[in-house]
Amino acid sequence: AQSVTQLDSHVSVSEGTPVLLRCNYSSSYSPSLFWYVQHPNKGLQLLLKYTSAATLVKGINGFEAEFKKSETSFHLTKPSAHMSDAAEYFCVVIDTGRRALTFGSGTRLQVQP
Amino acid sequence: EPEVTQTPSHQVTQMGQEVILRCVPISNHLYFYWYRQILGQKVEFLVSFYNNEISEKSEIFDDQFSVERPDGSNFTLKIRSTKLEDSAMYFCASSHVTGSQNTEAFFGQGTRLTVV
């Protein structure tokens, strides 16, 4: 069965410093992986996706993630945090041939001025 | 830019009442979904819908839930007899069909359902 573990429930960084949000997945087959972001009182917006092409994936707003099969990880990074990045971030997995997304528990990113 | 729209944004209902949550998926998408997020908990999959039938559903999606595509644009989730524990944010989503490759789902803004 597929699952994702987001290792940190809360991450706090200073504006202008790097962001690292960690995600490990468990999947029976070759998965597709996504990061979604949820700003307060807003819906879920896709940041980026990995679907077995390049292992380093670039997304919107300067975010990127690297798929590492040997470590079963898909960590989200950004070189320099901005105040507007403060939100909840979800790592999501879907197995090949399925449609249902499995969400991680989320990481709340706080950006300090 | 095309988007998934949901109405209402917030609905309050009394326990035992029926509610219908409405969604308009992106027009050229063929897969439709409902997810829910109870306050402070994970986003959970409820059901997926394709070609006018349920293609996949979770354990949460029991007999009190039903989905329908009553016309060419709307996709609805009905909860027949609401319980307090149905209080949650309900998200509608839609996606393309592209062979075997999984494509991302596009989510609506959500409907916050409060059962009192």
mmCIF file of C-alpha atoms in Angstrom:
data_model
loop_
_atom_site.group_PDB
_atom_site.id
_atom_site.type_symbol
_atom_site.label_atom_id
_atom_site.label_comp_id
_atom_site.label_asym_id
_atom_site.label_seq_id
_atom_site.Cartn_x
_atom_site.Cartn_y
_atom_site.Cartn_z
ATOM 1 C CA ALA A 1 0.000 0.000 0.000
ATOM 2 C CA GLN A 2 1.178 3.493 -0.733
ATOM 3 C CA SER A 3 1.894 6.032 1.988
ATOM 4 C CA VAL A 4 3.890 9.173 2.627
ATOM 5 C CA THR A 5 5.531 10.386 5.790
ATOM 6 C CA GLN A 6 6.241 14.039 6.281
ATOM 7 C CA LEU A 7 8.934 14.118 8.882
ATOM 8 C CA ASP A 8 8.221 17.578 10.302
ATOM 9 C CA SER A 9 4.827 18.912 11.286
ATOM 10 C CA HIS A 10 6.205 22.450 11.631
ATOM 11 C CA VAL A 11 9.202 24.170 10.067
ATOM 12 C CA SER A 12 10.221 27.730 10.853
ATOM 13 C CA VAL A 13 12.773 29.637 8.774
ATOM 14 C CA SER A 14 13.862 33.228 8.425
ATOM 15 C CA GLU A 15 13.068 35.143 5.284
ATOM 16 C CA GLY A 16 15.875 34.730 2.764
ATOM 17 C CA THR A 17 17.148 31.437 4.189
ATOM 18 C CA PRO A 18 16.769 28.001 2.555
ATOM 19 C CA VAL A 19 13.697 25.842 2.999
ATOM 20 C CA LEU A 20 13.754 22.052 3.359
ATOM 21 C CA LEU A 21 10.526 20.105 3.817
ATOM 22 C CA ARG A 22 11.079 16.378 4.106
ATOM 23 C CA CYS A 23 8.996 13.570 2.671
ATOM 24 C CA ASN A 24 9.513 9.818 2.519
ATOM 25 C CA TYR A 25 7.223 7.559 0.569
ATOM 26 C CA SER A 26 6.282 3.943 0.559
ATOM 27 C CA SER A 27 4.880 2.461 -2.588
ATOM 28 C CA SER A 28 4.563 -0.982 -4.088
ATOM 29 C CA TYR A 29 5.259 0.164 -7.625
ATOM 30 C CA SER A 30 6.803 3.099 -9.392
ATOM 31 C CA PRO A 31 4.935 6.023 -7.898
ATOM 32 C CA SER A 32 4.024 9.470 -9.032
ATOM 33 C CA LEU A 33 4.768 12.092 -6.401
ATOM 34 C CA PHE A 34 3.483 15.599 -5.922
ATOM 35 C CA TRP A 35 3.797 18.537 -3.602
ATOM 36 C CA TYR A 36 0.721 20.645 -2.974
ATOM 37 C CA VAL A 37 0.483 23.879 -1.019
ATOM 38 C CA GLN A 38 -2.483 25.193 0.948
ATOM 39 C CA HIS A 39 -2.546 28.823 1.972
ATOM 40 C CA PRO A 40 -4.912 29.834 4.793
ATOM 41 C CA ASN A 41 -8.549 29.592 3.742
ATOM 42 C CA LYS A 42 -7.531 28.590 0.227
ATOM 43 C CA GLY A 43 -7.677 25.397 -1.819
ATOM 44 C CA LEU A 44 -4.867 23.018 -2.672
ATOM 45 C CA GLN A 45 -2.467 24.215 -5.336
ATOM 46 C CA LEU A 46 -0.001 21.998 -7.173
ATOM 47 C CA LEU A 47 3.619 23.052 -6.638
ATOM 48 C CA LEU A 48 5.337 20.338 -8.652
ATOM 49 C CA LYS A 49 5.122 16.719 -9.747
ATOM 50 C CA TYR A 50 7.397 13.751 -10.411
ATOM 51 C CA THR A 51 6.190 11.145 -12.892
ATOM 52 C CA SER A 52 9.319 9.079 -13.712
ATOM 53 C CA ALA A 53 11.013 11.618 -15.947
ATOM 54 C CA ALA A 54 13.855 13.784 -14.567
ATOM 55 C CA THR A 55 14.567 13.114 -10.902
ATOM 56 C CA LEU A 56 15.041 16.816 -10.125
ATOM 57 C CA VAL A 57 11.743 18.540 -10.583
ATOM 58 C CA LYS A 58 11.240 22.286 -10.706
ATOM 59 C CA GLY A 59 7.955 23.800 -9.667
ATOM 60 C CA ILE A 60 6.326 27.140 -9.219
ATOM 61 C CA ASN A 61 7.550 29.967 -6.990
ATOM 62 C CA GLY A 62 11.159 28.730 -7.004
ATOM 63 C CA PHE A 63 10.460 25.381 -5.342
ATOM 64 C CA GLU A 64 12.079 22.153 -6.460
ATOM 65 C CA ALA A 65 12.182 18.547 -5.299
ATOM 66 C CA GLU A 66 14.482 15.625 -5.933
ATOM 67 C CA PHE A 67 13.258 12.061 -6.269
ATOM 68 C CA LYS A 68 15.731 9.648 -4.655
ATOM 69 C CA LYS A 69 14.647 6.074 -5.128
ATOM 70 C CA SER A 70 17.456 4.655 -2.974
ATOM 71 C CA GLU A 71 16.273 6.764 -0.050
ATOM 72 C CA THR A 72 12.547 6.665 -0.969
ATOM 73 C CA SER A 73 12.528 10.405 -0.484
ATOM 74 C CA PHE A 74 11.042 13.390 -2.272
ATOM 75 C CA HIS A 75 12.152 16.410 -0.258
ATOM 76 C CA LEU A 76 10.982 19.900 -1.188
ATOM 77 C CA THR A 77 13.496 22.740 -1.228
ATOM 78 C CA LYS A 78 13.747 26.422 -1.990
ATOM 79 C CA PRO A 79 16.978 28.421 -1.874
ATOM 80 C CA SER A 80 15.486 31.527 -0.288
ATOM 81 C CA ALA A 81 12.226 31.732 1.657
ATOM 82 C CA HIS A 82 9.762 34.537 1.129
ATOM 83 C CA MET A 83 7.083 35.676 3.549
ATOM 84 C CA SER A 84 4.424 34.577 1.053
ATOM 85 C CA ASP A 85 5.686 30.982 1.293
ATOM 86 C CA ALA A 86 4.096 30.608 4.725
ATOM 87 C CA ALA A 87 1.504 27.862 4.242
ATOM 88 C CA GLU A 88 0.785 24.175 4.738
ATOM 89 C CA TYR A 89 2.640 21.839 2.381
ATOM 90 C CA PHE A 90 1.495 18.345 1.516
ATOM 91 C CA CYS A 91 3.539 15.537 -0.004
ATOM 92 C CA VAL A 92 1.292 13.286 -2.068
ATOM 93 C CA VAL A 93 1.783 9.874 -3.694
ATOM 94 C CA ILE A 94 -0.189 7.929 -6.238
ATOM 95 C CA ASP A 95 0.565 4.434 -7.411
ATOM 96 C CA THR A 96 0.744 3.540 -11.089
ATOM 97 C CA GLY A 97 -2.671 2.608 -12.398
ATOM 98 C CA ARG A 98 -4.552 4.203 -9.528
ATOM 99 C CA ARG A 99 -6.279 7.550 -9.284
ATOM 100 C CA ALA A 100 -6.635 8.135 -5.549
ATOM 101 C CA LEU A 101 -4.073 10.487 -4.055
ATOM 102 C CA THR A 102 -2.593 9.628 -0.671
ATOM 103 C CA PHE A 103 -1.668 12.719 1.316
ATOM 104 C CA GLY A 104 0.963 13.133 3.952
ATOM 105 C CA SER A 105 0.002 14.761 7.231
ATOM 106 C CA GLY A 106 1.335 18.119 6.092
ATOM 107 C CA THR A 107 4.123 20.471 7.163
ATOM 108 C CA ARG A 108 3.296 23.960 8.281
ATOM 109 C CA LEU A 109 5.964 26.374 7.083
ATOM 110 C CA GLN A 110 6.425 29.551 9.069
ATOM 111 C CA VAL A 111 8.596 32.339 7.661
ATOM 112 C CA GLN A 112 9.975 34.846 10.137
ATOM 113 C CA PRO A 113 10.874 38.378 9.026
ATOM 114 C CA GLU B 1 -6.931 29.888 -16.429
ATOM 115 C CA PRO B 2 -9.471 27.070 -16.015
ATOM 116 C CA GLU B 3 -10.256 26.100 -12.451
ATOM 117 C CA VAL B 4 -12.449 23.833 -10.382
ATOM 118 C CA THR B 5 -15.223 25.752 -8.643
ATOM 119 C CA GLN B 6 -17.180 24.637 -5.603
ATOM 120 C CA THR B 7 -20.370 25.946 -4.046
ATOM 121 C CA PRO B 8 -21.199 26.867 -1.391
ATOM 122 C CA SER B 9 -17.965 27.916 0.286
ATOM 123 C CA HIS B 10 -19.484 27.261 3.701
ATOM 124 C CA GLN B 11 -22.569 25.294 4.677
ATOM 125 C CA VAL B 12 -24.073 24.806 8.107
ATOM 126 C CA THR B 13 -26.596 22.026 8.533
ATOM 127 C CA GLN B 14 -28.399 20.278 11.347
ATOM 128 C CA MET B 15 -27.518 16.709 12.229
ATOM 129 C CA GLY B 16 -29.657 14.263 10.272
ATOM 130 C CA GLN B 17 -30.256 16.621 7.374
ATOM 131 C CA GLU B 18 -29.226 15.911 3.806
ATOM 132 C CA VAL B 19 -26.649 18.126 2.137
ATOM 133 C CA ILE B 20 -25.488 18.410 -1.445
ATOM 134 C CA LEU B 21 -22.089 19.853 -2.208
ATOM 135 C CA ARG B 22 -21.591 21.089 -5.722
ATOM 136 C CA CYS B 23 -18.591 21.238 -7.992
ATOM 137 C CA VAL B 24 -17.882 22.300 -11.544
ATOM 138 C CA PRO B 25 -14.746 20.462 -12.729
ATOM 139 C CA ILE B 26 -12.430 21.756 -15.429
ATOM 140 C CA SER B 27 -14.306 21.337 -18.681
ATOM 141 C CA ASN B 28 -12.015 18.924 -20.581
ATOM 142 C CA HIS B 29 -11.242 16.724 -17.577
ATOM 143 C CA LEU B 30 -12.779 13.274 -17.352
ATOM 144 C CA TYR B 31 -11.851 12.098 -13.844
ATOM 145 C CA PHE B 32 -13.549 13.675 -10.841
ATOM 146 C CA TYR B 33 -12.857 13.266 -7.141
ATOM 147 C CA TRP B 34 -14.007 14.176 -3.687
ATOM 148 C CA TYR B 35 -11.627 14.489 -0.767
ATOM 149 C CA ARG B 36 -12.228 15.706 2.758
ATOM 150 C CA GLN B 37 -10.096 17.240 5.479
ATOM 151 C CA ILE B 38 -11.336 17.115 9.027
ATOM 152 C CA LEU B 39 -9.925 20.017 11.014
ATOM 153 C CA GLY B 40 -6.367 19.261 12.064
ATOM 154 C CA GLN B 41 -6.215 15.974 10.163
ATOM 155 C CA LYS B 42 -4.956 14.674 6.823
ATOM 156 C CA VAL B 43 -6.662 15.189 3.506
ATOM 157 C CA GLU B 44 -8.485 11.907 2.842
ATOM 158 C CA PHE B 45 -9.671 10.413 -0.424
ATOM 159 C CA LEU B 46 -13.395 9.683 -0.630
ATOM 160 C CA VAL B 47 -14.252 8.718 -4.195
ATOM 161 C CA SER B 48 -13.260 8.958 -7.845
ATOM 162 C CA PHE B 49 -15.684 9.058 -10.745
ATOM 163 C CA TYR B 50 -15.123 8.323 -14.412
ATOM 164 C CA ASN B 51 -17.393 7.625 -17.343
ATOM 165 C CA ASN B 52 -20.487 8.171 -15.211
ATOM 166 C CA GLU B 53 -19.619 5.659 -12.553
ATOM 167 C CA ILE B 54 -17.558 5.345 -9.400
ATOM 168 C CA SER B 55 -14.111 4.032 -10.281
ATOM 169 C CA GLU B 56 -12.657 3.891 -6.798
ATOM 170 C CA LYS B 57 -13.848 4.645 -3.267
ATOM 171 C CA SER B 58 -12.441 4.582 0.221
ATOM 172 C CA GLU B 59 -13.784 2.997 3.389
ATOM 173 C CA ILE B 60 -15.079 6.410 4.420
ATOM 174 C CA PHE B 61 -17.428 6.502 1.441
ATOM 175 C CA ASP B 62 -20.232 4.424 2.926
ATOM 176 C CA ASP B 63 -23.929 4.202 2.073
ATOM 177 C CA GLN B 64 -24.698 7.668 3.362
ATOM 178 C CA PHE B 65 -22.575 9.182 0.594
ATOM 179 C CA SER B 66 -23.379 9.324 -3.090
ATOM 180 C CA VAL B 67 -22.011 11.155 -6.110
ATOM 181 C CA GLU B 68 -23.668 12.215 -9.297
ATOM 182 C CA ARG B 69 -22.965 14.049 -12.505
ATOM 183 C CA PRO B 70 -26.456 15.340 -13.197
ATOM 184 C CA ASP B 71 -25.526 17.256 -16.324
ATOM 185 C CA GLY B 72 -22.500 17.965 -18.480
ATOM 186 C CA SER B 73 -20.850 20.318 -16.048
ATOM 187 C CA ASN B 74 -21.756 19.664 -12.412
ATOM 188 C CA PHE B 75 -20.434 16.972 -10.085
ATOM 189 C CA THR B 76 -22.152 16.602 -6.721
ATOM 190 C CA LEU B 77 -21.548 14.895 -3.406
ATOM 191 C CA LYS B 78 -24.640 14.070 -1.364
ATOM 192 C CA ILE B 79 -24.563 13.168 2.295
ATOM 193 C CA ARG B 80 -27.946 11.675 3.160
ATOM 194 C CA SER B 81 -28.115 12.036 6.916
ATOM 195 C CA THR B 82 -25.324 14.164 8.261
ATOM 196 C CA LYS B 83 -23.527 13.375 11.488
ATOM 197 C CA LEU B 84 -21.418 15.641 13.648
ATOM 198 C CA GLU B 85 -18.296 13.809 12.465
ATOM 199 C CA ASP B 86 -19.045 14.766 8.856
ATOM 200 C CA SER B 87 -17.958 18.306 9.696
ATOM 201 C CA ALA B 88 -14.940 18.910 7.473
ATOM 202 C CA MET B 89 -13.615 20.761 4.463
ATOM 203 C CA TYR B 90 -14.683 18.915 1.338
ATOM 204 C CA PHE B 91 -12.541 19.313 -1.754
ATOM 205 C CA CYS B 92 -13.576 18.515 -5.286
ATOM 206 C CA ALA B 93 -10.859 17.780 -7.858
ATOM 207 C CA SER B 94 -10.564 16.804 -11.497
ATOM 208 C CA SER B 95 -7.838 15.467 -13.757
ATOM 209 C CA HIS B 96 -7.001 14.519 -17.322
ATOM 210 C CA VAL B 97 -6.868 10.994 -18.634
ATOM 211 C CA THR B 98 -3.495 10.383 -20.302
ATOM 212 C CA GLY B 99 -2.975 6.670 -20.750
ATOM 213 C CA SER B 100 -1.201 5.012 -17.881
ATOM 214 C CA GLN B 101 0.605 8.100 -16.625
ATOM 215 C CA ASN B 102 -0.822 9.576 -13.465
ATOM 216 C CA THR B 103 -1.630 13.217 -13.883
ATOM 217 C CA GLU B 104 -2.091 15.741 -11.175
ATOM 218 C CA ALA B 105 -5.472 16.618 -9.791
ATOM 219 C CA PHE B 106 -6.672 20.202 -9.784
ATOM 220 C CA PHE B 107 -8.527 21.124 -6.640
ATOM 221 C CA GLY B 108 -11.332 23.529 -5.902
ATOM 222 C CA GLN B 109 -11.322 25.966 -2.998
ATOM 223 C CA GLY B 110 -13.344 23.611 -0.846
ATOM 224 C CA THR B 111 -16.685 23.655 0.953
ATOM 225 C CA ARG B 112 -16.542 23.893 4.707
ATOM 226 C CA LEU B 113 -19.373 21.779 6.078
ATOM 227 C CA THR B 114 -20.384 22.340 9.671
ATOM 228 C CA VAL B 115 -22.882 19.928 11.195
ATOM 229 C CA VAL B 116 -24.557 21.200 14.361
#
